[in-house]
mmCIF file of C-alpha atoms in Angstrom:
data_model
loop_
_atom_site.group_PDB
_atom_site.id
_atom_site.type_symbol
_atom_site.label_atom_id
_atom_site.label_comp_id
_atom_site.label_asym_id
_atom_site.label_seq_id
_atom_site.Cartn_x
_atom_site.Cartn_y
_atom_site.Cartn_z
ATOM 1 C CA MET A 1338 0.000 0.000 0.000
ATOM 2 C CA LYS A 1339 2.819 2.422 0.833
ATOM 3 C CA PHE A 1340 4.422 1.804 -2.580
ATOM 4 C CA PHE A 1341 1.112 2.526 -4.323
ATOM 5 C CA GLN A 1342 0.688 5.797 -2.454
ATOM 6 C CA ILE A 1343 4.223 6.897 -3.320
ATOM 7 C CA LEU A 1344 3.661 6.034 -6.978
ATOM 8 C CA LEU A 1345 0.528 8.177 -7.111
ATOM 9 C CA PHE A 1346 2.437 11.024 -5.501
ATOM 10 C CA LEU A 1347 5.137 10.847 -8.142
ATOM 11 C CA LEU A 1348 2.582 11.018 -10.933
ATOM 12 C CA ILE A 1349 1.460 14.480 -9.802
ATOM 13 C CA PRO A 1350 3.263 17.206 -11.802
ATOM 14 C CA ALA A 1351 5.983 18.816 -9.706
ATOM 15 C CA SER A 1352 4.710 22.292 -10.616
ATOM 16 C CA LEU A 1353 1.426 21.522 -8.866
ATOM 17 C CA LEU A 1354 3.235 20.480 -5.698
ATOM 18 C CA ALA A 1355 5.063 23.799 -5.317
ATOM 19 C CA GLN A 1356 2.177 26.200 -5.632
ATOM 20 C CA LYS A 1357 3.451 29.610 -4.530
ATOM 21 C CA LYS A 1358 1.998 31.759 -7.278
ATOM 22 C CA TRP A 1359 -0.097 31.296 -10.378
ATOM 23 C CA ASP A 1360 1.582 30.233 -13.610
ATOM 24 C CA ASP A 1361 -0.420 30.066 -16.848
ATOM 25 C CA LYS A 1362 0.966 26.580 -17.509
ATOM 26 C CA TYR A 1363 -1.450 25.403 -14.828
ATOM 27 C CA TYR A 1364 -4.258 25.950 -17.336
ATOM 28 C CA THR A 1365 -3.037 22.817 -19.131
ATOM 29 C CA GLN A 1366 -2.236 20.836 -15.983
ATOM 30 C CA LEU A 1367 -5.499 21.348 -14.120
ATOM 31 C CA ASN A 1368 -8.885 19.983 -15.169
ATOM 32 C CA ASN A 1369 -12.381 19.468 -13.814
ATOM 33 C CA LYS A 1370 -11.188 16.423 -11.858
ATOM 34 C CA ASN A 1371 -8.403 18.061 -9.854
ATOM 35 C CA TYR A 1372 -8.802 21.844 -9.801
ATOM 36 C CA ARG A 1373 -10.729 21.862 -6.512
ATOM 37 C CA ASP A 1374 -7.675 20.422 -4.765
ATOM 38 C CA PHE A 1375 -5.381 23.148 -6.105
ATOM 39 C CA LYS A 1376 -3.871 24.982 -3.138
ATOM 40 C CA LEU A 1377 -3.850 28.476 -4.615
ATOM 41 C CA PHE A 1378 -7.595 28.352 -5.215
ATOM 42 C CA LYS A 1379 -8.130 27.558 -1.522
ATOM 43 C CA ARG A 1380 -6.107 30.530 -0.299
ATOM 44 C CA GLU A 1381 -7.737 33.202 1.836
ATOM 45 C CA ILE A 1382 -8.448 36.405 -0.070
ATOM 46 C CA ASN A 1383 -6.584 39.535 0.974
ATOM 47 C CA THR A 1384 -8.638 42.389 -0.487
ATOM 48 C CA ASP A 1385 -5.663 44.738 -0.057
ATOM 49 C CA LYS A 1386 -3.580 42.560 -2.360
ATOM 50 C CA VAL A 1387 -5.838 40.494 -4.603
ATOM 51 C CA ASP A 1388 -4.187 37.742 -6.630
ATOM 52 C CA TYR A 1389 -6.135 38.408 -9.812
ATOM 53 C CA LYS A 1390 -4.378 35.741 -11.878
ATOM 54 C CA THR A 1391 -5.473 33.079 -9.390
ATOM 55 C CA LEU A 1392 -9.005 34.471 -9.141
ATOM 56 C CA ASN A 1393 -9.419 34.665 -12.916
ATOM 57 C CA ALA A 1394 -8.204 31.078 -13.252
ATOM 58 C CA ALA A 1395 -10.594 29.876 -10.557
ATOM 59 C CA ILE A 1396 -13.522 31.466 -12.412
ATOM 60 C CA PHE A 1397 -12.301 29.833 -15.619
ATOM 61 C CA PHE A 1398 -12.191 26.323 -14.142
ATOM 62 C CA VAL A 1399 -15.531 26.639 -12.357
ATOM 63 C CA SER A 1400 -17.030 27.849 -15.664
ATOM 64 C CA ASN A 1401 -15.626 24.856 -17.537
ATOM 65 C CA ASP A 1402 -16.839 22.535 -14.793
ATOM 66 C CA ALA A 1403 -20.347 23.935 -15.238
ATOM 67 C CA ARG A 1404 -20.135 23.345 -18.988
ATOM 68 C CA ILE A 1405 -19.060 19.731 -18.500
ATOM 69 C CA LYS A 1406 -21.795 19.045 -15.950
ATOM 70 C CA MET A 1407 -24.373 20.403 -18.426
ATOM 71 C CA GLY A 1408 -23.125 18.213 -21.272
ATOM 72 C CA GLN A 1409 -20.911 20.704 -23.097
ATOM 73 C CA ARG A 1410 -17.228 20.248 -23.886
ATOM 74 C CA PRO A 1411 -14.708 22.378 -22.000
ATOM 75 C CA VAL A 1412 -13.202 25.389 -23.735
ATOM 76 C CA ALA A 1413 -9.534 26.392 -23.846
ATOM 77 C CA TYR A 1414 -7.969 29.270 -21.952
ATOM 78 C CA GLN A 1415 -6.964 32.253 -24.082
ATOM 79 C CA SER A 1416 -4.778 35.022 -22.643
ATOM 80 C CA ASN A 1417 -6.036 37.855 -24.880
ATOM 81 C CA LEU A 1418 -9.572 37.113 -23.745
ATOM 82 C CA GLU A 1419 -8.446 37.317 -20.111
ATOM 83 C CA ILE A 1420 -6.923 40.741 -20.796
ATOM 84 C CA MET A 1421 -10.150 41.847 -22.464
ATOM 85 C CA ALA A 1422 -12.326 40.615 -19.595
ATOM 86 C CA TYR A 1423 -10.069 41.975 -16.865
ATOM 87 C CA ASN A 1424 -9.985 45.481 -18.302
ATOM 88 C CA HIS A 1425 -13.746 45.603 -18.782
ATOM 89 C CA SER A 1426 -14.220 44.668 -15.122
ATOM 90 C CA ILE A 1427 -11.804 47.434 -14.099
ATOM 91 C CA GLN A 1428 -13.670 49.932 -16.263
ATOM 92 C CA MET A 1429 -17.031 48.953 -14.778
ATOM 93 C CA GLY A 1430 -15.648 49.428 -11.291
ATOM 94 C CA GLU A 1431 -13.674 52.624 -11.763
ATOM 95 C CA LYS A 1432 -16.156 54.294 -14.140
ATOM 96 C CA ASP A 1433 -19.198 53.188 -12.104
ATOM 97 C CA PHE A 1434 -21.313 51.368 -14.698
ATOM 98 C CA PHE A 1435 -22.543 47.811 -15.202
ATOM 99 C CA ASP A 1436 -23.151 46.973 -18.834
ATOM 100 C CA HIS A 1437 -21.782 45.214 -21.906
ATOM 101 C CA ILE A 1438 -21.459 48.667 -23.477
ATOM 102 C CA ASN A 1439 -18.966 51.057 -21.936
ATOM 103 C CA PRO A 1440 -20.716 54.452 -21.914
ATOM 104 C CA LYS A 1441 -17.778 56.285 -20.357
ATOM 105 C CA THR A 1442 -14.856 55.508 -22.702
ATOM 106 C CA LYS A 1443 -15.437 55.749 -26.463
ATOM 107 C CA ASN A 1444 -12.588 53.512 -27.598
ATOM 108 C CA ARG A 1445 -13.899 50.774 -25.279
ATOM 109 C CA ALA A 1446 -17.571 51.130 -26.104
ATOM 110 C CA GLY A 1447 -18.265 47.672 -27.545
ATOM 111 C CA ALA A 1448 -16.786 44.208 -27.557
ATOM 112 C CA GLU A 1449 -14.970 44.719 -30.871
ATOM 113 C CA GLU A 1450 -13.182 47.818 -29.607
ATOM 114 C CA ARG A 1451 -12.202 46.097 -26.357
ATOM 115 C CA ALA A 1452 -11.055 43.022 -28.284
ATOM 116 C CA ALA A 1453 -8.774 45.158 -30.462
ATOM 117 C CA LEU A 1454 -7.180 46.721 -27.371
ATOM 118 C CA ALA A 1455 -6.585 43.189 -26.082
ATOM 119 C CA GLY A 1456 -4.784 42.214 -29.296
ATOM 120 C CA ILE A 1457 -7.601 40.209 -30.890
ATOM 121 C CA SER A 1458 -7.952 40.653 -34.647
ATOM 122 C CA ASN A 1459 -10.789 38.179 -35.344
ATOM 123 C CA PRO A 1460 -13.307 38.701 -32.547
ATOM 124 C CA SER A 1461 -16.428 36.572 -32.342
ATOM 125 C CA ILE A 1462 -17.128 37.487 -28.747
ATOM 126 C CA SER A 1463 -19.877 36.627 -26.316
ATOM 127 C CA GLU A 1464 -19.794 38.015 -22.814
ATOM 128 C CA ASN A 1465 -21.171 37.573 -19.312
ATOM 129 C CA ILE A 1466 -20.795 40.119 -16.530
ATOM 130 C CA GLY A 1467 -21.569 39.778 -12.850
ATOM 131 C CA ALA A 1468 -21.100 41.616 -9.563
ATOM 132 C CA VAL A 1469 -21.423 40.854 -5.870
ATOM 133 C CA GLY A 1470 -20.905 42.947 -2.771
ATOM 134 C CA GLY A 1471 -21.537 42.717 0.947
ATOM 135 C CA ILE A 1472 -20.281 39.141 1.264
ATOM 136 C CA GLU A 1473 -16.966 37.901 2.604
ATOM 137 C CA PHE A 1474 -15.623 34.835 0.804
ATOM 138 C CA PRO A 1475 -13.237 32.397 2.520
ATOM 139 C CA SER A 1476 -11.255 31.594 -0.621
ATOM 140 C CA TYR A 1477 -10.778 32.362 -4.303
ATOM 141 C CA LEU A 1478 -12.630 29.166 -5.160
ATOM 142 C CA ALA A 1479 -15.621 30.112 -2.989
ATOM 143 C CA LEU A 1480 -15.835 33.482 -4.737
ATOM 144 C CA ALA A 1481 -15.542 31.860 -8.170
ATOM 145 C CA ASP A 1482 -18.291 29.376 -7.279
ATOM 146 C CA HIS A 1483 -20.600 32.226 -6.268
ATOM 147 C CA ILE A 1484 -19.982 34.221 -9.439
ATOM 148 C CA VAL A 1485 -20.453 31.281 -11.808
ATOM 149 C CA ARG A 1486 -23.513 30.031 -9.930
ATOM 150 C CA GLY A 1487 -25.131 33.399 -10.618
ATOM 151 C CA TRP A 1488 -24.526 32.953 -14.347
ATOM 152 C CA VAL A 1489 -25.745 29.348 -14.351
ATOM 153 C CA ASP A 1490 -28.939 30.313 -12.517
ATOM 154 C CA SER A 1491 -29.753 33.076 -15.016
ATOM 155 C CA PRO A 1492 -31.198 31.693 -18.291
ATOM 156 C CA SER A 1493 -29.692 34.415 -20.481
ATOM 157 C CA HIS A 1494 -26.238 34.121 -18.889
ATOM 158 C CA ALA A 1495 -26.380 30.325 -18.917
ATOM 159 C CA LYS A 1496 -27.056 30.414 -22.656
ATOM 160 C CA THR A 1497 -23.757 32.239 -23.150
ATOM 161 C CA LEU A 1498 -21.847 30.102 -20.663
ATOM 162 C CA LEU A 1499 -23.074 26.827 -22.153
ATOM 163 C CA SER A 1500 -22.904 27.732 -25.845
ATOM 164 C CA ALA A 1501 -21.799 24.870 -28.071
ATOM 165 C CA ASN A 1502 -20.142 27.417 -30.380
ATOM 166 C CA ALA A 1503 -17.637 28.608 -27.769
ATOM 167 C CA VAL A 1504 -14.051 27.437 -28.276
ATOM 168 C CA GLN A 1505 -11.976 29.677 -25.975
ATOM 169 C CA LEU A 1506 -12.499 31.607 -22.754
ATOM 170 C CA GLY A 1507 -10.822 34.262 -20.656
ATOM 171 C CA CYS A 1508 -12.135 35.519 -17.323
ATOM 172 C CA GLY A 1509 -11.274 38.737 -15.524
ATOM 173 C CA ALA A 1510 -12.405 40.036 -12.141
ATOM 174 C CA TYR A 1511 -11.749 43.242 -10.232
ATOM 175 C CA TYR A 1512 -12.284 44.305 -6.630
ATOM 176 C CA TYR A 1513 -13.596 47.848 -6.292
ATOM 177 C CA LYS A 1514 -13.271 49.383 -2.851
ATOM 178 C CA GLY A 1515 -15.897 52.023 -2.317
ATOM 179 C CA ILE A 1516 -19.519 52.758 -3.049
ATOM 180 C CA TRP A 1517 -20.451 51.390 -6.456
ATOM 181 C CA GLN A 1518 -23.686 51.937 -8.379
ATOM 182 C CA GLY A 1519 -25.000 53.920 -5.402
ATOM 183 C CA LYS A 1520 -25.240 50.791 -3.259
ATOM 184 C CA LYS A 1521 -24.315 52.355 0.087
ATOM 185 C CA GLU A 1522 -25.947 49.688 2.240
ATOM 186 C CA ILE A 1523 -24.140 46.845 0.481
ATOM 187 C CA HIS A 1524 -20.875 48.754 0.781
ATOM 188 C CA LYS A 1525 -21.370 49.036 4.556
ATOM 189 C CA GLN A 1526 -21.794 45.259 4.789
ATOM 190 C CA GLY A 1527 -18.628 44.257 2.977
ATOM 191 C CA ASP A 1528 -16.438 47.266 2.100
ATOM 192 C CA GLY A 1529 -16.333 46.677 -1.653
ATOM 193 C CA PHE A 1530 -17.602 44.910 -4.760
ATOM 194 C CA TRP A 1531 -16.347 42.012 -6.858
ATOM 195 C CA ILE A 1532 -16.983 42.698 -10.552
ATOM 196 C CA ALA A 1533 -16.419 39.887 -13.053
ATOM 197 C CA THR A 1534 -16.416 39.452 -16.819
ATOM 198 C CA GLN A 1535 -16.054 36.342 -18.921
ATOM 199 C CA ASN A 1536 -15.369 36.576 -22.645
ATOM 200 C CA PHE A 1537 -15.848 33.642 -24.992
ATOM 201 C CA GLN A 1538 -14.525 33.334 -28.519
ATOM 202 C CA SER A 1539 -16.888 31.358 -30.753
ATOM 203 C CA PHE A 1540 -16.401 29.259 -33.902
ATOM 204 C CA SER A 1541 -12.659 29.818 -34.516
ATOM 205 C CA GLU A 1542 -9.638 30.323 -32.288
ATOM 206 C CA ILE A 1543 -8.297 33.778 -31.542
ATOM 207 C CA VAL A 1544 -5.760 35.338 -33.872
ATOM 208 C CA GLY A 1545 -3.837 37.284 -31.278
ATOM 209 C CA SER A 1546 -1.025 39.811 -31.157
ATOM 210 C CA LYS A 1547 0.530 41.974 -28.457
ATOM 211 C CA ALA A 1548 -2.190 43.745 -26.523
ATOM 212 C CA LYS A 1549 -2.296 47.487 -25.922
ATOM 213 C CA ASP A 1550 -4.055 46.798 -22.646
ATOM 214 C CA SER A 1551 -2.251 45.137 -19.761
ATOM 215 C CA GLY A 1552 -3.423 42.003 -18.043
ATOM 216 C CA PRO A 1553 -3.174 41.289 -14.328
ATOM 217 C CA SER A 1554 0.437 41.130 -13.200
ATOM 218 C CA LYS A 1555 -0.273 38.551 -10.524
#
């Protein structure tokens, strides 16, 4: 029995055993069978120093898990889509709006403009947005579960999340400290708001180049 346990241990990729910070190679090493055991996803959230790369990845894997459970194939991670989603979430927080159209910044108004800033030259984008405030979450995975559950429980959002045409996905979240959308009472309960975007590419894979926008550094 001891030999069997040691053998299983050795089969686990070494990079998953030394989890100190997120690395995008984990997108190919994790799957719906093992992502819930990933240590970084279980870490406590420090709202003064959010690990956005880990949070975005957690939302990605919970989203794919939902697709698989509903009979759809998983989609691949795409870094330009993460950049696109992340910056839209920042804009919604900092510019105080909640919409698929950015009414505050002309060159970011629609998905095609935001895709171009993210280095995407062939956008076929579908998008979900979500927000939650007034709740403390014990881990990045718990927050990701809450966000994706909201999309799954909404018929219009679920249609986007579960589309058979989707081939790639990037998720981006942002924590806005302060009163957002005039929700003073919610702000008093939990200090700030989690704003999330997921962007899918449909039909064909992204043709990407260097983005003008920056993605999360951590």
